[in-house]
Amino acid sequence: GGMALVIDGKCGEAVEDVRKDATASNWAAFKYEGKNKIVLGGKGSGGFAEFRDSLPDDQCTWAFLRMIAGDQESKRAKFVMVQYNGPNLNGMAKSRAGAHKPDVERVIGQHHVFYFADDPEDMTEELVMDKIKKSSGANYDLGSNSKGYQTQAGDIKASAKSAYLSKEKETNITKPVIFCETALPKSTPCDLSGRPTVAAPTDARKNTDLKGKLDVEKWK
């Protein structure tokens, strides 16, 4: 029950700002004003650390982050939707916030991963990047060290394959397939055993014209 959730328009504008390549903004956070209104809590261009420092520990914060994933060859923007339940958030507010997720998701739009945390120790850039890498099925860190460039393409192939296999496992049919064992409605079961499946030789010969002239008369 309760009132419908209201999400202030500035939230959507901030998301668009973070999404654009042309702007420096790379995070936007939304906070609650009362129980059923979400407003823009903050935004900035200082990256994950700045975002993390802004988080209150007694509220649910929703956020949209732009992270850069990739390696020397390809850097890509990855978008993350975050739900952070501060460790001192009360139970009622927790369940209310959980129910608001679809509405917040509509305002945020497309994102690569959803990241949930309710412990400050889980709210680290490393863990969020890890989830981004896992979700893309490939590990982009191709490796670079003081000795120069060292490829880890083999490892990446292996981890991509295992990511694929675990995804495949999720979609495979786990229950045995049962075929229909009864007659279908409106059809008559019939037994074909013991019936000749080809015409007898004498019948076949009737249809063969050995003289090379087709006797069309017999079909008229």
PDB file of C-alpha atoms in Angstrom:
ATOM      1  CA  GLY A   1       0.000   0.000   0.000  1.00  0.00           C
ATOM      2  CA  GLY A   2       1.044   3.600   0.531  1.00  0.00           C
ATOM      3  CA  MET A   3       1.351   6.427  -1.897  1.00  0.00           C
ATOM      4  CA  ALA A   4       2.747   6.110  -5.391  1.00  0.00           C
ATOM      5  CA  LEU A   5       6.415   6.858  -5.799  1.00  0.00           C
ATOM      6  CA  VAL A   6       7.362  10.229  -7.272  1.00  0.00           C
ATOM      7  CA  ILE A   7      10.755  10.600  -8.959  1.00  0.00           C
ATOM      8  CA  ASP A   8      11.873  14.168  -9.538  1.00  0.00           C
ATOM      9  CA  GLY A   9      12.622  15.066 -13.175  1.00  0.00           C
ATOM     10  CA  LYS A  10      16.143  16.205 -12.281  1.00  0.00           C
ATOM     11  CA  CYS A  11      17.033  12.541 -11.706  1.00  0.00           C
ATOM     12  CA  GLY A  12      16.414  11.665 -15.349  1.00  0.00           C
ATOM     13  CA  GLU A  13      18.300  14.756 -16.529  1.00  0.00           C
ATOM     14  CA  ALA A  14      21.308  13.793 -14.405  1.00  0.00           C
ATOM     15  CA  VAL A  15      21.272  10.262 -15.868  1.00  0.00           C
ATOM     16  CA  GLU A  16      21.356  11.675 -19.411  1.00  0.00           C
ATOM     17  CA  ASP A  17      24.208  13.960 -18.407  1.00  0.00           C
ATOM     18  CA  VAL A  18      26.263  11.026 -17.079  1.00  0.00           C
ATOM     19  CA  ARG A  19      25.423   8.960 -20.170  1.00  0.00           C
ATOM     20  CA  LYS A  20      26.681  11.588 -22.646  1.00  0.00           C
ATOM     21  CA  ASP A  21      30.252  11.287 -23.904  1.00  0.00           C
ATOM     22  CA  ALA A  22      30.533  15.059 -24.169  1.00  0.00           C
ATOM     23  CA  THR A  23      30.015  15.789 -20.467  1.00  0.00           C
ATOM     24  CA  ALA A  24      32.456  15.194 -17.625  1.00  0.00           C
ATOM     25  CA  SER A  25      29.801  13.934 -15.177  1.00  0.00           C
ATOM     26  CA  ASN A  26      30.363  10.301 -14.321  1.00  0.00           C
ATOM     27  CA  TRP A  27      27.992   9.675 -11.430  1.00  0.00           C
ATOM     28  CA  ALA A  28      24.564  10.731 -10.224  1.00  0.00           C
ATOM     29  CA  ALA A  29      22.972   9.672  -6.941  1.00  0.00           C
ATOM     30  CA  PHE A  30      19.309   9.812  -5.925  1.00  0.00           C
ATOM     31  CA  LYS A  31      18.058  10.072  -2.365  1.00  0.00           C
ATOM     32  CA  TYR A  32      14.699   9.849  -0.630  1.00  0.00           C
ATOM     33  CA  GLU A  33      12.789  12.898   0.495  1.00  0.00           C
ATOM     34  CA  GLY A  34      10.209  11.342   2.798  1.00  0.00           C
ATOM     35  CA  LYS A  35       9.008   7.832   2.043  1.00  0.00           C
ATOM     36  CA  ASN A  36       7.739   8.122  -1.499  1.00  0.00           C
ATOM     37  CA  LYS A  37       9.738  10.809  -3.223  1.00  0.00           C
ATOM     38  CA  ILE A  38      13.150  10.388  -4.830  1.00  0.00           C
ATOM     39  CA  VAL A  39      15.215  13.465  -5.668  1.00  0.00           C
ATOM     40  CA  LEU A  40      18.684  14.121  -7.019  1.00  0.00           C
ATOM     41  CA  GLY A  41      21.106  13.699  -4.125  1.00  0.00           C
ATOM     42  CA  GLY A  42      24.271  14.647  -5.943  1.00  0.00           C
ATOM     43  CA  LYS A  43      26.322  14.261  -9.069  1.00  0.00           C
ATOM     44  CA  GLY A  44      29.910  14.811 -10.009  1.00  0.00           C
ATOM     45  CA  SER A  45      32.834  14.136 -12.295  1.00  0.00           C
ATOM     46  CA  GLY A  46      35.215  12.837  -9.612  1.00  0.00           C
ATOM     47  CA  GLY A  47      34.503   9.170 -10.329  1.00  0.00           C
ATOM     48  CA  PHE A  48      33.785   6.308  -7.986  1.00  0.00           C
ATOM     49  CA  ALA A  49      35.712   7.651  -4.971  1.00  0.00           C
ATOM     50  CA  GLU A  50      33.759  10.906  -4.999  1.00  0.00           C
ATOM     51  CA  PHE A  51      30.473   9.001  -5.368  1.00  0.00           C
ATOM     52  CA  ARG A  52      31.339   6.644  -2.514  1.00  0.00           C
ATOM     53  CA  ASP A  53      32.220   9.513  -0.173  1.00  0.00           C
ATOM     54  CA  SER A  54      28.781  10.995  -0.754  1.00  0.00           C
ATOM     55  CA  LEU A  55      26.879   7.922   0.497  1.00  0.00           C
ATOM     56  CA  PRO A  56      24.925   8.279   3.768  1.00  0.00           C
ATOM     57  CA  ASP A  57      24.878   5.225   6.025  1.00  0.00           C
ATOM     58  CA  ASP A  58      21.260   5.481   7.146  1.00  0.00           C
ATOM     59  CA  GLN A  59      19.549   5.777   3.762  1.00  0.00           C
ATOM     60  CA  CYS A  60      18.951   3.891   0.552  1.00  0.00           C
ATOM     61  CA  THR A  61      20.823   5.579  -2.276  1.00  0.00           C
ATOM     62  CA  TRP A  62      20.095   4.766  -5.912  1.00  0.00           C
ATOM     63  CA  ALA A  63      22.773   5.770  -8.396  1.00  0.00           C
ATOM     64  CA  PHE A  64      23.907   5.693 -12.001  1.00  0.00           C
ATOM     65  CA  LEU A  65      27.644   5.409 -12.679  1.00  0.00           C
ATOM     66  CA  ARG A  66      29.746   5.620 -15.783  1.00  0.00           C
ATOM     67  CA  MET A  67      32.824   3.410 -15.400  1.00  0.00           C
ATOM     68  CA  ILE A  68      35.586   2.842 -17.905  1.00  0.00           C
ATOM     69  CA  ALA A  69      36.385  -0.806 -18.550  1.00  0.00           C
ATOM     70  CA  GLY A  70      38.882  -2.217 -20.968  1.00  0.00           C
ATOM     71  CA  ASP A  71      42.552  -2.567 -21.634  1.00  0.00           C
ATOM     72  CA  GLN A  72      45.193  -0.893 -23.733  1.00  0.00           C
ATOM     73  CA  GLU A  73      43.310  -1.824 -26.906  1.00  0.00           C
ATOM     74  CA  SER A  74      39.765  -0.864 -26.110  1.00  0.00           C
ATOM     75  CA  LYS A  75      38.367   1.374 -23.428  1.00  0.00           C
ATOM     76  CA  ARG A  76      34.612   1.323 -23.162  1.00  0.00           C
ATOM     77  CA  ALA A  77      32.111   3.186 -21.041  1.00  0.00           C
ATOM     78  CA  LYS A  78      30.112   0.790 -18.878  1.00  0.00           C
ATOM     79  CA  PHE A  79      26.977   1.938 -17.090  1.00  0.00           C
ATOM     80  CA  VAL A  80      26.103   0.706 -13.633  1.00  0.00           C
ATOM     81  CA  MET A  81      22.879   1.011 -11.682  1.00  0.00           C
ATOM     82  CA  VAL A  82      23.549   0.957  -7.942  1.00  0.00           C
ATOM     83  CA  GLN A  83      21.361   0.341  -4.935  1.00  0.00           C
ATOM     84  CA  TYR A  84      23.197   1.052  -1.709  1.00  0.00           C
ATOM     85  CA  ASN A  85      21.350   0.354   1.535  1.00  0.00           C
ATOM     86  CA  GLY A  86      23.386   2.055   4.225  1.00  0.00           C
ATOM     87  CA  PRO A  87      24.212  -0.250   7.166  1.00  0.00           C
ATOM     88  CA  ASN A  88      21.939   1.770   9.499  1.00  0.00           C
ATOM     89  CA  LEU A  89      18.893   1.714   7.220  1.00  0.00           C
ATOM     90  CA  ASN A  90      15.783   0.433   9.022  1.00  0.00           C
ATOM     91  CA  GLY A  91      13.871  -2.656   7.914  1.00  0.00           C
ATOM     92  CA  MET A  92      10.741  -0.858   6.706  1.00  0.00           C
ATOM     93  CA  ALA A  93      12.751   1.497   4.516  1.00  0.00           C
ATOM     94  CA  LYS A  94      14.671  -1.485   3.130  1.00  0.00           C
ATOM     95  CA  SER A  95      11.566  -3.276   1.931  1.00  0.00           C
ATOM     96  CA  ARG A  96      10.064  -0.030   0.576  1.00  0.00           C
ATOM     97  CA  ALA A  97      13.226   0.657  -1.403  1.00  0.00           C
ATOM     98  CA  GLY A  98      13.267  -2.901  -2.772  1.00  0.00           C
ATOM     99  CA  ALA A  99       9.764  -2.407  -4.170  1.00  0.00           C
ATOM    100  CA  HIS A 100      10.863   0.841  -5.873  1.00  0.00           C
ATOM    101  CA  LYS A 101      13.519  -0.832  -8.008  1.00  0.00           C
ATOM    102  CA  PRO A 102      11.422  -1.179 -11.235  1.00  0.00           C
ATOM    103  CA  ASP A 103      10.453   2.513 -11.114  1.00  0.00           C
ATOM    104  CA  VAL A 104      14.027   3.665 -10.571  1.00  0.00           C
ATOM    105  CA  GLU A 105      15.154   1.328 -13.338  1.00  0.00           C
ATOM    106  CA  ARG A 106      12.736   2.998 -15.749  1.00  0.00           C
ATOM    107  CA  VAL A 107      14.309   6.409 -15.053  1.00  0.00           C
ATOM    108  CA  ILE A 108      17.854   5.053 -15.323  1.00  0.00           C
ATOM    109  CA  GLY A 109      17.275   3.096 -18.527  1.00  0.00           C
ATOM    110  CA  GLN A 110      19.849   0.783 -20.057  1.00  0.00           C
ATOM    111  CA  HIS A 111      22.798  -0.297 -17.945  1.00  0.00           C
ATOM    112  CA  HIS A 112      25.356  -3.095 -18.135  1.00  0.00           C
ATOM    113  CA  VAL A 113      25.107  -4.246 -14.533  1.00  0.00           C
ATOM    114  CA  PHE A 114      23.031  -3.759 -11.404  1.00  0.00           C
ATOM    115  CA  TYR A 115      25.149  -3.544  -8.255  1.00  0.00           C
ATOM    116  CA  PHE A 116      23.631  -3.950  -4.807  1.00  0.00           C
ATOM    117  CA  ALA A 117      25.478  -3.445  -1.519  1.00  0.00           C
ATOM    118  CA  ASP A 118      24.463  -2.960   2.091  1.00  0.00           C
ATOM    119  CA  ASP A 119      27.922  -2.972   3.607  1.00  0.00           C
ATOM    120  CA  PRO A 120      30.461  -0.159   3.058  1.00  0.00           C
ATOM    121  CA  GLU A 121      33.159  -2.806   2.525  1.00  0.00           C
ATOM    122  CA  ASP A 122      31.316  -4.086  -0.549  1.00  0.00           C
ATOM    123  CA  MET A 123      31.057  -0.612  -2.008  1.00  0.00           C
ATOM    124  CA  THR A 124      34.450  -0.575  -3.717  1.00  0.00           C
ATOM    125  CA  GLU A 125      35.483   0.272  -7.235  1.00  0.00           C
ATOM    126  CA  GLU A 126      37.304  -3.039  -7.477  1.00  0.00           C
ATOM    127  CA  LEU A 127      34.189  -5.098  -6.731  1.00  0.00           C
ATOM    128  CA  VAL A 128      32.039  -3.081  -9.133  1.00  0.00           C
ATOM    129  CA  MET A 129      34.646  -3.462 -11.916  1.00  0.00           C
ATOM    130  CA  ASP A 130      34.815  -7.164 -11.152  1.00  0.00           C
ATOM    131  CA  LYS A 131      31.064  -7.471 -11.679  1.00  0.00           C
ATOM    132  CA  ILE A 132      31.335  -5.536 -14.962  1.00  0.00           C
ATOM    133  CA  LYS A 133      34.053  -7.899 -16.208  1.00  0.00           C
ATOM    134  CA  LYS A 134      32.090 -10.986 -15.214  1.00  0.00           C
ATOM    135  CA  SER A 135      28.935  -9.703 -16.866  1.00  0.00           C
ATOM    136  CA  SER A 136      30.661  -9.169 -20.192  1.00  0.00           C
ATOM    137  CA  GLY A 137      31.899 -12.769 -20.220  1.00  0.00           C
ATOM    138  CA  ALA A 138      35.402 -11.595 -21.009  1.00  0.00           C
ATOM    139  CA  ASN A 139      38.157 -10.348 -18.820  1.00  0.00           C
ATOM    140  CA  TYR A 140      39.460  -7.197 -20.434  1.00  0.00           C
ATOM    141  CA  ASP A 141      42.655  -6.929 -18.423  1.00  0.00           C
ATOM    142  CA  LEU A 142      45.118  -8.079 -21.054  1.00  0.00           C
ATOM    143  CA  GLY A 143      48.002  -7.522 -18.685  1.00  0.00           C
ATOM    144  CA  SER A 144      50.727  -4.963 -18.665  1.00  0.00           C
ATOM    145  CA  ASN A 145      53.762  -5.037 -16.427  1.00  0.00           C
ATOM    146  CA  SER A 146      57.177  -3.464 -16.048  1.00  0.00           C
ATOM    147  CA  LYS A 147      58.715  -5.968 -18.484  1.00  0.00           C
ATOM    148  CA  GLY A 148      56.442  -4.582 -21.158  1.00  0.00           C
ATOM    149  CA  TYR A 149      53.356  -5.944 -22.765  1.00  0.00           C
ATOM    150  CA  GLN A 150      52.422  -9.482 -21.990  1.00  0.00           C
ATOM    151  CA  THR A 151      49.394 -11.077 -23.527  1.00  0.00           C
ATOM    152  CA  GLN A 152      46.939 -13.072 -21.517  1.00  0.00           C
ATOM    153  CA  ALA A 153      44.708 -13.862 -24.435  1.00  0.00           C
ATOM    154  CA  GLY A 154      44.758 -17.568 -23.551  1.00  0.00           C
ATOM    155  CA  ASP A 155      43.463 -16.927 -20.049  1.00  0.00           C
ATOM    156  CA  ILE A 156      40.852 -14.581 -21.419  1.00  0.00           C
ATOM    157  CA  LYS A 157      39.669 -17.185 -23.888  1.00  0.00           C
ATOM    158  CA  ALA A 158      39.385 -19.711 -21.070  1.00  0.00           C
ATOM    159  CA  SER A 159      37.457 -17.372 -18.793  1.00  0.00           C
ATOM    160  CA  ALA A 160      35.162 -16.317 -21.636  1.00  0.00           C
ATOM    161  CA  LYS A 161      34.501 -19.986 -22.342  1.00  0.00           C
ATOM    162  CA  SER A 162      33.711 -20.764 -18.719  1.00  0.00           C
ATOM    163  CA  ALA A 163      31.437 -17.720 -18.544  1.00  0.00           C
ATOM    164  CA  TYR A 164      29.678 -19.028 -21.645  1.00  0.00           C
ATOM    165  CA  LEU A 165      29.348 -22.521 -20.188  1.00  0.00           C
ATOM    166  CA  SER A 166      27.909 -21.250 -16.930  1.00  0.00           C
ATOM    167  CA  LYS A 167      25.415 -19.103 -18.875  1.00  0.00           C
ATOM    168  CA  GLU A 168      24.573 -22.096 -21.026  1.00  0.00           C
ATOM    169  CA  LYS A 169      23.962 -24.201 -17.935  1.00  0.00           C
ATOM    170  CA  GLU A 170      21.407 -21.649 -16.756  1.00  0.00           C
ATOM    171  CA  THR A 171      19.410 -22.031 -19.952  1.00  0.00           C
ATOM    172  CA  ASN A 172      19.594 -25.787 -20.480  1.00  0.00           C
ATOM    173  CA  ILE A 173      16.509 -27.904 -19.862  1.00  0.00           C
ATOM    174  CA  THR A 174      16.973 -29.637 -16.539  1.00  0.00           C
ATOM    175  CA  LYS A 175      13.794 -31.706 -16.427  1.00  0.00           C
ATOM    176  CA  PRO A 176      13.419 -34.737 -18.704  1.00  0.00           C
ATOM    177  CA  VAL A 177      11.376 -33.999 -21.789  1.00  0.00           C
ATOM    178  CA  ILE A 178       8.164 -36.030 -21.968  1.00  0.00           C
ATOM    179  CA  PHE A 179       6.702 -36.698 -25.374  1.00  0.00           C
ATOM    180  CA  CYS A 180       2.976 -37.041 -25.834  1.00  0.00           C
ATOM    181  CA  GLU A 181       2.177 -40.704 -25.261  1.00  0.00           C
ATOM    182  CA  THR A 182      -1.531 -40.638 -26.014  1.00  0.00           C
ATOM    183  CA  ALA A 183      -3.505 -40.268 -29.231  1.00  0.00           C
ATOM    184  CA  LEU A 184      -4.013 -36.640 -30.149  1.00  0.00           C
ATOM    185  CA  PRO A 185      -7.611 -35.419 -30.016  1.00  0.00           C
ATOM    186  CA  LYS A 186      -9.508 -35.880 -33.314  1.00  0.00           C
ATOM    187  CA  SER A 187      -6.993 -38.406 -34.611  1.00  0.00           C
ATOM    188  CA  THR A 188      -7.344 -42.153 -34.885  1.00  0.00           C
ATOM    189  CA  PRO A 189      -4.402 -44.291 -33.816  1.00  0.00           C
ATOM    190  CA  CYS A 190      -3.729 -46.942 -36.460  1.00  0.00           C
ATOM    191  CA  ASP A 191      -1.340 -49.830 -36.640  1.00  0.00           C
ATOM    192  CA  LEU A 192       0.905 -49.838 -39.690  1.00  0.00           C
ATOM    193  CA  SER A 193       2.701 -53.077 -38.910  1.00  0.00           C
ATOM    194  CA  GLY A 194       2.335 -55.877 -41.432  1.00  0.00           C
ATOM    195  CA  ARG A 195       1.224 -53.600 -44.265  1.00  0.00           C
ATOM    196  CA  PRO A 196       3.294 -53.399 -47.448  1.00  0.00           C
ATOM    197  CA  THR A 197       4.891 -49.985 -47.678  1.00  0.00           C
ATOM    198  CA  VAL A 198       5.595 -50.111 -51.425  1.00  0.00           C
ATOM    199  CA  ALA A 199       3.435 -51.202 -54.326  1.00  0.00           C
ATOM    200  CA  ALA A 200       3.612 -54.852 -55.307  1.00  0.00           C
ATOM    201  CA  PRO A 201       5.765 -55.515 -58.420  1.00  0.00           C
ATOM    202  CA  THR A 202       2.731 -56.231 -60.609  1.00  0.00           C
ATOM    203  CA  ASP A 203       1.135 -52.913 -59.670  1.00  0.00           C
ATOM    204  CA  ALA A 204       4.401 -51.116 -60.284  1.00  0.00           C
ATOM    205  CA  ARG A 205       4.673 -52.656 -63.737  1.00  0.00           C
ATOM    206  CA  LYS A 206       1.245 -51.341 -64.714  1.00  0.00           C
ATOM    207  CA  ASN A 207       2.626 -47.835 -64.340  1.00  0.00           C
ATOM    208  CA  THR A 208       5.756 -48.488 -66.384  1.00  0.00           C
ATOM    209  CA  ASP A 209       5.654 -48.068 -70.131  1.00  0.00           C
ATOM    210  CA  LEU A 210       8.472 -50.097 -71.622  1.00  0.00           C
ATOM    211  CA  LYS A 211       7.672 -49.145 -75.231  1.00  0.00           C
ATOM    212  CA  GLY A 212       8.644 -45.542 -74.591  1.00  0.00           C
ATOM    213  CA  LYS A 213       5.185 -44.303 -75.515  1.00  0.00           C
ATOM    214  CA  LEU A 214       3.153 -42.837 -72.754  1.00  0.00           C
ATOM    215  CA  ASP A 215      -0.394 -44.180 -72.738  1.00  0.00           C
ATOM    216  CA  VAL A 216      -2.181 -41.094 -71.473  1.00  0.00           C
ATOM    217  CA  GLU A 217      -5.539 -42.636 -72.262  1.00  0.00           C
ATOM    218  CA  LYS A 218      -5.550 -44.721 -69.084  1.00  0.00           C
ATOM    219  CA  TRP A 219      -5.314 -41.606 -66.897  1.00  0.00           C
ATOM    220  CA  LYS A 220      -8.184 -39.793 -68.551  1.00  0.00           C
TER     221      LYS A 220
END
